Coordinates of C-alpha atoms in Angstrom, one line a residue:
Chain A
X1 CA 0.0 0.0 0.0
X2 CA 2.8 2.3 1.0
X3 CA 4.6 1.5 -2.1
X4 CA 1.7 2.3 -4.3
X5 CA 1.3 5.7 -2.6
X6 CA 4.9 6.3 -3.1
X7 CA 4.6 5.5 -6.8
X8 CA 1.5 7.7 -7.2
X9 CA 3.4 10.5 -5.7
X10 CA 6.4 9.9 -8.0
X11 CA 4.2 9.8 -11.0
X12 CA 2.4 13.0 -10.0
X13 CA 5.7 14.8 -9.5
X14 CA 7.1 13.5 -12.7
X15 CA 3.9 14.6 -14.6
X16 CA 4.2 18.0 -13.0
X17 CA 7.8 18.3 -13.9
X18 CA 7.0 17.4 -17.5
X19 CA 3.7 19.3 -17.8
X20 CA 4.8 22.4 -16.0
X21 CA 7.3 23.7 -18.6
X22 CA 4.9 22.6 -21.3
X23 CA 2.1 24.6 -19.8
X24 CA 4.5 27.5 -19.3
X25 CA 5.6 27.3 -22.9
X26 CA 2.0 27.2 -24.1
X27 CA 1.4 30.4 -22.2
X28 CA 4.2 32.2 -24.0
X29 CA 2.7 35.0 -26.2
X30 CA 2.4 33.5 -29.6
X31 CA 3.1 35.8 -32.5
X32 CA -0.3 35.5 -34.2
X33 CA -0.7 37.0 -37.7
X34 CA -3.3 39.8 -37.4
X35 CA -5.9 40.4 -40.1
X36 CA -4.3 43.7 -41.2
X37 CA -3.8 43.2 -44.9
X38 CA -0.5 41.5 -44.6
X39 CA 0.6 38.8 -46.9
X40 CA 0.4 36.1 -44.2
X41 CA 2.0 33.4 -46.4
X42 CA 5.0 35.6 -46.8
X43 CA 4.9 36.5 -43.1
X44 CA 4.9 32.8 -42.1
X45 CA 7.8 32.0 -44.5
X46 CA 9.8 34.9 -43.1
X47 CA 9.0 34.0 -39.5
X48 CA 10.2 30.5 -40.2
X49 CA 13.3 32.1 -41.5
X50 CA 13.6 34.2 -38.4
X51 CA 13.3 31.2 -36.2
X52 CA 16.0 29.5 -38.2
X53 CA 18.3 32.4 -37.6
X54 CA 17.4 32.6 -33.9
X55 CA 18.0 28.9 -33.5
X56 CA 21.7 29.9 -33.4
X57 CA 21.7 33.7 -32.9
X58 CA 19.1 33.6 -30.1
X59 CA 20.4 30.6 -28.2
X60 CA 24.1 30.4 -27.7
X61 CA 26.4 33.3 -28.2
X62 CA 28.0 33.1 -31.6
X63 CA 31.1 35.3 -31.8
X64 CA 33.3 36.4 -34.7
X65 CA 36.7 38.0 -34.9
X66 CA 36.7 41.6 -36.0
X67 CA 39.5 44.1 -36.3
X68 CA 38.1 46.1 -33.3
X69 CA 36.9 43.2 -31.3
X70 CA 38.2 39.6 -31.4
X71 CA 35.1 38.3 -29.8
X72 CA 32.3 40.3 -31.4
X73 CA 29.0 38.9 -30.3
X74 CA 26.3 38.1 -32.8
X75 CA 23.8 37.2 -30.1
X76 CA 20.2 38.4 -30.4
X77 CA 17.8 38.6 -27.5
X78 CA 15.1 36.6 -29.3
X79 CA 12.3 37.4 -26.8
X80 CA 12.8 41.1 -27.1
X81 CA 13.3 40.9 -30.8
X82 CA 10.0 39.1 -31.3
X83 CA 8.3 42.0 -29.5
X84 CA 9.9 44.6 -31.7
X85 CA 8.1 46.4 -34.5
X86 CA 10.2 44.6 -37.2
X87 CA 9.7 41.1 -35.9
X88 CA 7.2 40.3 -38.6
X89 CA 9.6 41.3 -41.3
X90 CA 12.1 38.6 -40.5
X91 CA 15.8 38.9 -40.4
X92 CA 16.3 39.0 -44.2
X93 CA 14.2 42.1 -44.6
X94 CA 17.1 44.1 -43.2
X95 CA 20.0 41.6 -43.6
X96 CA 19.3 41.4 -47.3
X97 CA 22.8 40.2 -47.9
X98 CA 22.5 36.9 -46.1
X99 CA 22.3 33.9 -48.2
X100 CA 20.1 31.6 -46.1
X101 CA 22.3 28.6 -46.4
X102 CA 25.8 29.9 -47.1
X103 CA 25.8 32.9 -44.8
X104 CA 27.4 34.8 -47.7
X105 CA 27.4 38.6 -47.8
X106 CA 25.9 40.1 -50.9
X107 CA 28.2 42.6 -52.6
X108 CA 31.3 40.6 -51.6
X109 CA 33.2 38.3 -53.8
X110 CA 31.8 34.8 -53.6
X111 CA 33.1 33.0 -50.6
X112 CA 34.6 29.5 -50.7
X113 CA 33.0 28.2 -47.6
X114 CA 30.4 29.3 -45.1
X115 CA 32.9 30.4 -42.5
X116 CA 34.8 32.9 -44.5
X117 CA 32.4 35.9 -44.2
X118 CA 32.7 35.9 -40.5
X119 CA 36.2 34.9 -39.9
X120 CA 37.8 36.8 -42.8
X121 CA 35.5 39.7 -43.4
X122 CA 37.2 41.4 -46.3
X123 CA 34.7 44.2 -47.1
X124 CA 34.3 45.3 -50.6
X125 CA 32.0 47.9 -52.1
X126 CA 28.3 47.2 -52.5
X127 CA 27.0 46.2 -55.9
X128 CA 26.3 49.4 -57.8
X129 CA 27.8 51.6 -55.1
X130 CA 28.3 55.1 -56.3
X131 CA 25.4 54.9 -58.7
X132 CA 22.5 56.4 -56.8
X133 CA 22.8 59.3 -54.3
X134 CA 21.6 57.1 -51.5
X135 CA 24.2 54.5 -52.2
X136 CA 26.8 57.2 -52.2
X137 CA 25.5 58.3 -48.8
X138 CA 25.7 54.7 -47.6
X139 CA 29.2 54.3 -48.9
X140 CA 30.1 57.5 -47.0
X141 CA 28.5 56.1 -43.8
X142 CA 30.5 52.9 -44.2
X143 CA 33.7 54.9 -44.7
X144 CA 33.0 57.1 -41.8
X145 CA 31.8 54.8 -39.1
X146 CA 33.9 51.8 -40.2
X147 CA 30.6 49.9 -40.4
X148 CA 30.7 46.4 -41.7
X149 CA 28.6 45.6 -44.8
X150 CA 25.9 43.8 -42.8
X151 CA 25.2 47.0 -40.9
X152 CA 25.3 49.1 -44.0
X153 CA 22.9 47.0 -45.8
X154 CA 20.7 47.1 -42.8
X155 CA 20.8 50.9 -42.9
X156 CA 19.8 50.6 -46.6
X157 CA 16.9 48.6 -45.4
X158 CA 15.7 51.4 -43.1
X159 CA 15.7 53.8 -46.0
X160 CA 13.8 51.2 -48.2
X161 CA 10.7 51.3 -46.0
X162 CA 11.2 54.8 -44.4
X163 CA 12.0 57.1 -47.3
X164 CA 10.2 60.1 -45.8
X165 CA 12.1 59.9 -42.5
X166 CA 15.3 59.6 -44.5
X167 CA 14.6 62.7 -46.6
X168 CA 14.0 64.7 -43.4
X169 CA 17.1 63.2 -41.8
X170 CA 19.3 64.0 -44.8
X171 CA 18.7 67.7 -44.4
X172 CA 18.8 67.8 -40.6
X173 CA 21.8 68.8 -38.5
X174 CA 22.4 65.1 -37.8
X175 CA 22.2 64.1 -41.4
X176 CA 24.2 66.9 -42.8
X177 CA 26.9 66.3 -40.2
X178 CA 27.2 62.6 -41.2
X179 CA 26.8 63.0 -45.0
X180 CA 28.4 66.3 -45.7
X181 CA 30.7 67.1 -42.8
X182 CA 31.7 63.4 -42.3
X183 CA 31.3 63.9 -38.6
X184 CA 31.6 60.5 -36.8
X185 CA 29.8 61.8 -33.7
X186 CA 26.5 62.4 -35.4
X187 CA 23.8 59.7 -35.2
X188 CA 22.3 57.4 -37.8
X189 CA 18.9 55.7 -37.6
X190 CA 20.1 53.0 -35.2
X191 CA 21.8 55.3 -32.8
X192 CA 18.4 56.7 -31.7
X193 CA 16.1 53.8 -32.5
X194 CA 18.3 50.8 -31.6
X195 CA 19.0 47.9 -33.8
X196 CA 17.2 44.6 -33.2
X197 CA 14.9 45.8 -30.4
X198 CA 13.1 48.7 -32.1
X199 CA 10.0 48.7 -29.9
X200 CA 6.9 50.8 -30.5
X201 CA 7.3 54.3 -29.1
X202 CA 4.5 53.7 -26.6
X203 CA 6.4 50.8 -25.1
X204 CA 8.2 51.9 -22.0
X205 CA 11.3 50.1 -23.0
X206 CA 11.6 51.8 -26.3
X207 CA 14.5 54.2 -26.8
X208 CA 12.0 56.6 -28.4
X209 CA 9.4 56.4 -25.6
X210 CA 8.9 59.8 -24.1
X211 CA 10.3 58.5 -20.8
X212 CA 13.5 57.5 -22.5
X213 CA 13.9 60.2 -25.1
X214 CA 16.0 62.4 -22.8
X215 CA 18.4 59.5 -22.1
X216 CA 18.6 58.7 -25.8
X217 CA 19.5 62.3 -26.8
X218 CA 21.8 62.8 -23.8
X219 CA 23.8 59.8 -24.7
X220 CA 25.6 62.3 -27.0
X221 CA 24.4 65.7 -25.8
X222 CA 25.7 65.3 -22.3
X223 CA 29.2 64.2 -23.5
X224 CA 31.7 67.0 -23.0
X225 CA 33.9 65.9 -25.9
X226 CA 31.0 65.4 -28.3
X227 CA 29.6 68.8 -27.4
X228 CA 33.0 70.5 -27.7
X229 CA 33.5 69.1 -31.2
X230 CA 29.9 70.1 -32.3
X231 CA 30.3 73.6 -30.7
X232 CA 27.4 73.0 -28.3
X233 CA 27.7 75.0 -25.1
X234 CA 24.4 74.7 -23.2
X235 CA 24.0 72.3 -20.3
X236 CA 20.9 70.7 -21.9
X237 CA 20.7 67.7 -19.6
X238 CA 21.0 69.6 -16.3
X239 CA 18.7 72.5 -17.4
X240 CA 16.1 70.1 -18.7
X241 CA 16.0 68.3 -15.3
X242 CA 15.7 71.6 -13.6
X243 CA 12.8 72.7 -15.7
X244 CA 9.1 71.8 -15.1
X245 CA 9.2 69.6 -18.2
X246 CA 12.1 67.6 -16.7
X247 CA 10.7 67.5 -13.2
X248 CA 7.3 66.2 -14.5
X249 CA 9.1 63.6 -16.7
X250 CA 11.0 62.4 -13.6
X251 CA 7.7 62.0 -11.8
X252 CA 6.3 59.9 -14.6
X253 CA 3.9 62.5 -15.9
X254 CA 1.7 61.5 -18.9
X255 CA 1.6 64.8 -20.6
X256 CA 5.3 65.8 -20.5
X257 CA 7.4 67.6 -23.0
X258 CA 10.7 65.9 -23.8
X259 CA 13.5 66.9 -26.2
X260 CA 11.6 65.7 -29.3
X261 CA 8.4 67.7 -28.5
X262 CA 10.3 71.0 -28.9
X263 CA 13.2 70.0 -31.2
X264 CA 11.6 67.5 -33.5
X265 CA 12.7 64.0 -34.4
X266 CA 14.1 63.4 -37.9
X267 CA 14.0 67.1 -39.0
X268 CA 16.2 68.7 -36.2
X269 CA 17.9 71.9 -37.2
X270 CA 20.2 74.3 -35.5
X271 CA 18.2 77.1 -33.6
X272 CA 19.4 79.8 -36.1
X273 CA 18.0 77.8 -39.0
X274 CA 14.6 79.1 -40.1
X275 CA 13.4 75.5 -40.5
X276 CA 14.1 74.7 -36.8
X277 CA 11.2 74.3 -34.4
X278 CA 13.2 76.3 -31.9
X279 CA 13.9 79.1 -34.3
X280 CA 12.6 82.5 -33.2
X281 CA 10.0 82.3 -36.0
X282 CA 8.6 79.0 -34.9
X283 CA 9.0 79.1 -31.1
X284 CA 5.6 80.5 -30.4
X285 CA 4.0 77.8 -32.5
X286 CA 6.2 75.1 -30.9
X287 CA 5.3 76.1 -27.4
X288 CA 1.7 76.6 -28.5
X289 CA 1.4 72.8 -29.1
X290 CA 0.8 72.5 -25.4
X291 CA 0.7 76.0 -24.0
X292 CA -2.3 77.6 -25.8
X293 CA -1.8 81.2 -26.7
X294 CA 2.0 81.1 -26.1
X295 CA 3.9 84.1 -27.4
X296 CA 7.6 84.4 -28.3
X297 CA 8.2 86.1 -24.9
X298 CA 6.7 83.0 -23.2
X299 CA 9.3 80.8 -24.9
X300 CA 12.1 83.0 -23.5
X301 CA 11.1 81.8 -20.0
X302 CA 12.0 78.2 -20.9
X303 CA 15.4 78.2 -22.5
X304 CA 18.2 75.9 -21.7
X305 CA 20.1 78.7 -20.1
X306 CA 21.4 77.6 -16.7
X307 CA 21.0 79.7 -13.6
X308 CA 24.6 80.6 -13.3
X309 CA 26.8 83.6 -13.1
X310 CA 27.6 83.6 -16.8
X311 CA 24.2 82.8 -18.3
X312 CA 21.5 84.3 -16.0
X313 CA 23.2 86.5 -13.4
X314 CA 20.0 88.0 -12.0
X315 CA 18.4 84.7 -11.3
X316 CA 21.6 83.4 -9.9
X317 CA 21.8 86.2 -7.4
X318 CA 18.2 85.7 -6.4
X319 CA 18.9 82.0 -5.8
X320 CA 22.0 82.8 -3.8
X321 CA 20.1 85.2 -1.6
X322 CA 17.4 82.7 -0.9
X323 CA 19.9 80.0 -0.1
X324 CA 21.7 82.2 2.4
X325 CA 18.5 83.6 4.0
X326 CA 17.2 80.1 4.5
X327 CA 20.4 78.8 5.9
X328 CA 20.8 81.7 8.3
X329 CA 17.2 81.7 9.5
X330 CA 17.1 78.0 10.0
X331 CA 20.4 78.1 11.9
X332 CA 18.9 80.8 14.1
X333 CA 15.7 78.8 14.7
X334 CA 17.6 75.8 15.7
X335 CA 20.0 77.8 17.9
X336 CA 17.3 79.7 19.7
X337 CA 15.2 76.6 20.2
X338 CA 18.2 74.6 21.5
X339 CA 19.2 77.4 23.9
X340 CA 15.6 77.8 25.1
X341 CA 15.1 74.1 25.8
X342 CA 18.4 74.0 27.7
X343 CA 17.4 77.0 29.9
X344 CA 14.0 75.5 30.6
X345 CA 15.5 72.2 31.8
X346 CA 18.2 74.0 33.7
X347 CA 15.6 76.0 35.6
X348 CA 13.5 73.0 36.3
X349 CA 16.5 71.2 37.8
X350 CA 17.4 74.1 39.9
X351 CA 13.9 74.4 41.2
X352 CA 13.8 70.7 42.0
X353 CA 17.1 71.0 43.9
X354 CA 16.0 74.1 45.7
X355 CA 12.7 72.5 46.6
X356 CA 10.8 75.7 46.0
X357 CA 8.0 74.0 44.1
X358 CA 5.5 76.7 44.6
X359 CA 3.5 79.0 42.3
Chain B
X1 CA 7.7 83.9 39.0
X2 CA 5.6 80.9 38.2
X3 CA 7.1 77.5 38.7
X4 CA 8.0 76.0 35.3
X5 CA 7.3 72.5 36.4
X6 CA 3.7 73.2 37.2
X7 CA 2.8 75.2 34.1
X8 CA -0.8 74.7 33.2
X9 CA -1.0 72.3 30.2
X10 CA -4.8 71.8 29.8
X11 CA -4.6 68.7 27.6
X12 CA -2.4 67.0 30.2
X13 CA -4.2 68.4 33.3
X14 CA -7.7 67.6 32.1
X15 CA -6.6 64.0 31.6
X16 CA -5.4 64.0 35.2
X17 CA -8.9 65.0 36.2
X18 CA -8.4 68.7 37.0
X19 CA -11.3 70.9 37.4
X20 CA -12.2 73.0 34.4
X21 CA -10.5 76.4 35.2
X22 CA -11.6 79.9 34.4
X23 CA -10.9 80.7 30.7
X24 CA -9.9 83.7 28.7
X25 CA -10.7 84.1 25.0
X26 CA -7.7 84.6 22.9
X27 CA -8.9 83.6 19.4
X28 CA -12.5 84.2 18.3
X29 CA -14.3 82.0 15.8
X30 CA -13.0 84.0 12.8
X31 CA -9.4 83.6 14.0
X32 CA -9.8 79.9 14.5
X33 CA -11.5 79.3 11.1
X34 CA -8.8 81.3 9.4
X35 CA -6.0 79.4 11.2
X36 CA -7.6 76.1 10.5
X37 CA -8.1 76.6 6.8
X38 CA -4.6 78.1 6.6
X39 CA -3.0 75.1 8.5
X40 CA -4.9 72.6 6.4
X41 CA -4.1 74.4 3.1
X42 CA -0.5 74.9 4.1
X43 CA 0.1 71.3 5.0
X44 CA -1.5 70.0 1.8
X45 CA 0.4 72.5 -0.3
X46 CA 3.7 71.4 1.3
X47 CA 2.8 67.8 0.6
X48 CA 1.7 68.3 -2.9
X49 CA 4.4 70.7 -3.8
X50 CA 7.1 68.5 -2.5
X51 CA 7.4 66.1 -5.5
X52 CA 8.0 68.9 -8.0
X53 CA 10.6 70.4 -5.6
X54 CA 12.5 67.1 -5.2
X55 CA 11.5 65.0 -8.2
X56 CA 14.6 62.9 -8.1
X57 CA 13.6 61.3 -4.8
X58 CA 11.9 57.9 -4.8
X59 CA 9.4 59.1 -2.3
X60 CA 8.2 61.8 -4.6
X61 CA 7.8 59.4 -7.5
X62 CA 6.0 56.9 -5.4
X63 CA 3.8 59.6 -3.9
X64 CA 2.8 60.7 -7.4
X65 CA 1.9 57.1 -8.5
X66 CA 0.0 56.6 -5.3
X67 CA -2.6 59.3 -6.1
X68 CA -2.7 58.7 -9.8
X69 CA 0.1 60.7 -11.3
X70 CA 1.8 64.1 -11.1
X71 CA -1.2 65.7 -12.9
X72 CA -3.5 64.8 -10.0
X73 CA -1.0 66.1 -7.5
X74 CA -1.0 69.4 -9.5
X75 CA -4.7 69.6 -9.4
X76 CA -4.8 69.1 -5.6
X77 CA -2.0 71.7 -5.2
X78 CA -4.1 74.3 -7.1
X79 CA -7.3 73.5 -5.1
X80 CA -5.5 74.2 -1.8
X81 CA -3.7 77.1 -3.4
X82 CA -7.1 78.6 -4.1
X83 CA -8.2 77.9 -0.5
X84 CA -5.2 79.7 0.8
X85 CA -6.0 82.7 -1.4
X86 CA -9.6 82.7 -0.2
X87 CA -8.6 82.6 3.5
X88 CA -6.1 85.4 2.9
X89 CA -8.8 87.6 1.4
X90 CA -11.1 86.6 4.2
X91 CA -8.4 87.8 6.7
X92 CA -7.9 91.1 4.9
X93 CA -11.7 91.7 4.8
X94 CA -12.0 90.7 8.4
X95 CA -9.3 93.2 9.5
X96 CA -11.0 95.9 7.4
X97 CA -14.4 95.3 8.8
X98 CA -13.0 95.3 12.3
X99 CA -11.2 98.5 11.7
X100 CA -14.3 100.2 10.2
X101 CA -16.4 99.1 13.1
X102 CA -14.0 100.8 15.5
X103 CA -12.3 97.7 16.9
X104 CA -8.9 99.2 16.4
X105 CA -6.4 97.1 18.2
X106 CA -2.6 97.8 18.3
X107 CA -1.9 94.5 20.0
X108 CA -0.3 93.0 16.9
X109 CA 1.6 96.1 15.8
X110 CA 5.4 96.0 16.3
X111 CA 6.7 98.2 19.2
X112 CA 9.8 99.0 21.2
X113 CA 8.5 96.7 23.8
X114 CA 9.1 93.8 21.4
X115 CA 12.7 94.8 20.9
X116 CA 13.2 94.9 24.7
X117 CA 11.4 91.5 25.0
X118 CA 13.6 90.0 22.3
X119 CA 16.7 91.2 24.1
X120 CA 15.3 89.8 27.3
X121 CA 14.8 86.4 25.7
X122 CA 18.3 86.4 24.3
X123 CA 19.6 87.2 27.8
X124 CA 17.5 84.3 29.2
X125 CA 18.8 81.9 26.6
X126 CA 22.3 82.9 27.4
X127 CA 21.6 82.2 31.1
X128 CA 22.0 85.8 32.1
X129 CA 18.4 86.2 33.4
X130 CA 16.4 83.9 35.5
X131 CA 13.2 84.0 33.4
X132 CA 11.7 85.1 30.1
X133 CA 10.2 88.6 29.9
X134 CA 6.6 89.1 31.1
X135 CA 4.7 89.0 27.8
X136 CA 1.5 90.8 26.9
X137 CA -1.1 89.5 24.5
X138 CA 1.3 88.8 21.6
X139 CA 5.0 88.4 22.3
X140 CA 7.8 89.3 19.8
X141 CA 8.1 85.7 18.5
X142 CA 4.4 85.6 17.7
X143 CA 4.5 88.9 16.0
X144 CA 7.5 87.9 13.9
X145 CA 5.6 84.7 12.9
X146 CA 2.5 86.6 12.0
X147 CA 4.4 89.1 9.7
X148 CA 6.4 86.2 8.2
X149 CA 3.1 84.5 7.3
X150 CA 1.8 87.7 5.8
X151 CA 4.9 88.1 3.7
X152 CA 5.3 84.5 2.8
X153 CA 1.7 84.0 1.8
X154 CA 1.8 87.2 -0.4
X155 CA 5.0 86.0 -2.1
X156 CA 3.6 82.4 -2.6
X157 CA 0.3 83.6 -3.9
X158 CA 1.8 86.0 -6.4
X159 CA 4.6 83.7 -7.7
X160 CA 2.1 80.8 -7.7
X161 CA -0.4 82.7 -9.9
X162 CA 2.4 83.7 -12.3
X163 CA 3.6 80.1 -12.8
X164 CA 0.0 78.9 -13.0
X165 CA -0.7 81.1 -16.1
X166 CA 2.7 81.8 -17.6
X167 CA 1.3 82.3 -21.1
X168 CA -1.0 85.1 -19.9
X169 CA 1.6 86.9 -17.8
X170 CA 4.3 86.8 -20.5
X171 CA 2.1 88.9 -22.7
X172 CA 2.6 91.8 -20.2
X173 CA 5.8 91.2 -18.3
X174 CA 9.3 90.1 -19.3
X175 CA 10.0 86.4 -19.4
X176 CA 12.5 86.5 -16.5
X177 CA 9.6 87.3 -14.2
X178 CA 8.3 83.8 -14.8
X179 CA 11.7 82.2 -14.3
X180 CA 12.2 84.2 -11.1
X181 CA 8.7 83.2 -9.9
X182 CA 9.7 79.5 -10.3
X183 CA 12.8 80.1 -8.2
X184 CA 11.0 82.2 -5.6
X185 CA 8.1 79.8 -5.3
X186 CA 10.4 76.9 -4.6
X187 CA 12.7 78.6 -2.1
X188 CA 10.0 80.5 -0.3
X189 CA 8.1 77.2 0.1
X190 CA 11.2 75.6 1.6
X191 CA 11.7 78.6 4.0
X192 CA 8.0 78.6 5.0
X193 CA 7.9 74.8 5.5
X194 CA 11.0 74.9 7.7
X195 CA 9.8 77.9 9.6
X196 CA 6.5 76.2 10.4
X197 CA 7.7 72.8 11.1
X198 CA 10.8 73.8 13.1
X199 CA 10.0 77.2 14.6
X200 CA 6.2 77.4 15.0
X201 CA 5.9 73.7 16.0
X202 CA 8.6 74.2 18.6
X203 CA 6.8 76.9 20.3
X204 CA 3.2 75.5 20.1
X205 CA 3.9 71.8 20.4
X206 CA 7.3 70.7 21.4
X207 CA 8.1 73.3 24.0
X208 CA 8.0 71.6 27.5
X209 CA 5.6 74.2 28.8
X210 CA 2.9 73.5 26.2
X211 CA 3.6 69.9 25.1
X212 CA 1.6 68.3 23.4
X213 CA -0.3 71.5 22.6
X214 CA -2.6 74.2 23.9
X215 CA -6.3 73.8 23.2
X216 CA -6.4 77.5 22.2
X217 CA -6.3 76.8 18.4
X218 CA -9.4 74.7 18.7
X219 CA -11.4 76.3 21.6
X220 CA -9.9 79.8 21.3
X221 CA -9.6 79.9 25.1
X222 CA -6.6 80.0 27.5
X223 CA -6.8 78.9 31.1
X224 CA -5.9 81.1 33.9
X225 CA -2.7 79.0 34.4
X226 CA -1.7 79.4 30.8
X227 CA -2.4 83.1 31.0
X228 CA -0.2 83.5 34.1
X229 CA 2.6 81.7 32.5
X230 CA 2.5 82.8 28.8
X231 CA 0.8 86.3 29.0
X232 CA 1.3 87.6 32.6
X233 CA 1.2 91.2 31.6
X234 CA -2.1 90.8 29.7
X235 CA -3.6 89.0 32.7
X236 CA -2.5 91.8 34.9
X237 CA -4.2 94.4 32.7
X238 CA -7.4 92.4 32.6
X239 CA -7.4 92.1 36.4
X240 CA -6.6 95.8 36.7
X241 CA -9.5 96.6 34.4
X242 CA -11.8 94.4 36.4
X243 CA -10.9 95.9 39.8
X244 CA -11.1 99.4 38.2
X245 CA -14.6 98.6 37.0
X246 CA -15.6 97.9 40.6
X247 CA -14.4 94.4 41.0
X248 CA -17.8 93.1 39.9
X249 CA -18.4 89.5 38.8
X250 CA -16.0 89.0 35.9
X251 CA -17.1 87.1 32.8
X252 CA -15.1 83.9 32.6
X253 CA -14.7 84.4 28.9
X254 CA -13.6 88.0 29.1
X255 CA -11.0 88.8 26.4
X256 CA -7.8 90.8 26.8
X257 CA -6.9 93.8 24.8
X258 CA -7.3 91.9 21.6
X259 CA -8.7 93.1 18.3
X260 CA -12.2 92.1 19.2
X261 CA -12.1 93.3 22.8

């Protein structure tokens, strides 16, 4: 009888051990094709392709040797990738140069075996490079950032589906810095949006979520060396945090203004450029997005000028006066109260000793 | 000189079963209502203003999520801001009406006596005098507190309204007025909060002679014992007036030389 009980228990435990993970796996969010006009057959094929890629790239950590890093990781967080906006596109939508079997890179001389592209990445120009202006841009990006071909083709893939954003970016300070001034500090698509884990902007983990936009921009705009090279002088990070916008953002406000609300996203221009949202001509309109009836004078109250001796002397003096007044008054409060309580207790002790307890 | 160890503390003494002593009115119903709305509004304004003053603190962020976001905190702040404005206007109108009706008291006006009393207090704190000065209805500390509240409330109301409607004000005043208002509102709040919770609370709650508190802010009345200890000169004057008036049966609620007397 006891043996049977024991066996029952063992079977139950074993069943639990086997079924538990199975149930947990069944509860994993399945990527269901939505009825949104997509070519589901193509989608399924691509997803299968993605899963094939992730079988290696999402499980163990494949590394390749590169000039800058002998153990360059090719690992992809598959869980996060499958939540990204591009998951449905599949790997080969961006990595257009991957031969699904041979791992060959398009635009390179044909490789002898499947290992060569990773282990001996001799990068050659793209097919047709130098023909269209966009490909010239890409070639410049490659040259500038020392990008490998995979990344470059991925950039090309961004432009393929997002031509409007690219047109805006091309004329913006960031685009002009990259494409014309060959400035290696300036950002490409992926510097702001991320690479594999481009999540919808309303996802709190997205780099372009309002809660994360300041961090994304300040990655470069709070770097002293980057700012010095770009000729930027304002302490944009600190002054944003000081402002009501920054304070509300820190407190998790819903309706907060972050960098992009005032400066734009792809079409960011220098403040003295008439196209800029923060140009004198547009400031009233920019502030007016949230502050109904805002005038140019209103905008002047919310600059990135710090309250310092050099930038806003009057306000700096006001702040200093307040800090000193508060310090001195509080010091006096504490001193008087401490002296008072000492005297009260001293007198009580004296009275107790003297025994003159009498009113 | 009254014995400090046997100062009348009504909250404590009533608990010990003491007989209800003769009382003297210090604050009438108007005073008490004004003080109560002021105290409630002030406390709520400090609490709801705190997150924007120190947004980097975890407690500020948690506090905001607790009530449903910084937007809700902002609404509560404005509601109590309005209540503070209303009570300030009430106070000014009250003073005007009292003045026009001929109740012209000078009890709250600063005088040379206050300077002498302040000096006397400093001497007492330094151990050079055996006791504090014999105060009248309002001592120098209470007067300083009153004028600090008048000044602080005016500053907070003005700067608060400016940063409530910056788009409106920047049509008429330079932009730095708004920036300055933000700074002033934050620092004046810090000053006011510290003044109330350190200075005011020391004298009306923590001080050994009043701990835990006097009932005067709720009932408006001081006991004879409290009068003897805290306002001996006022009590003297009341007694002198009584005997001068023929020593008749005095009303237990007879006020001092206050505004409403």
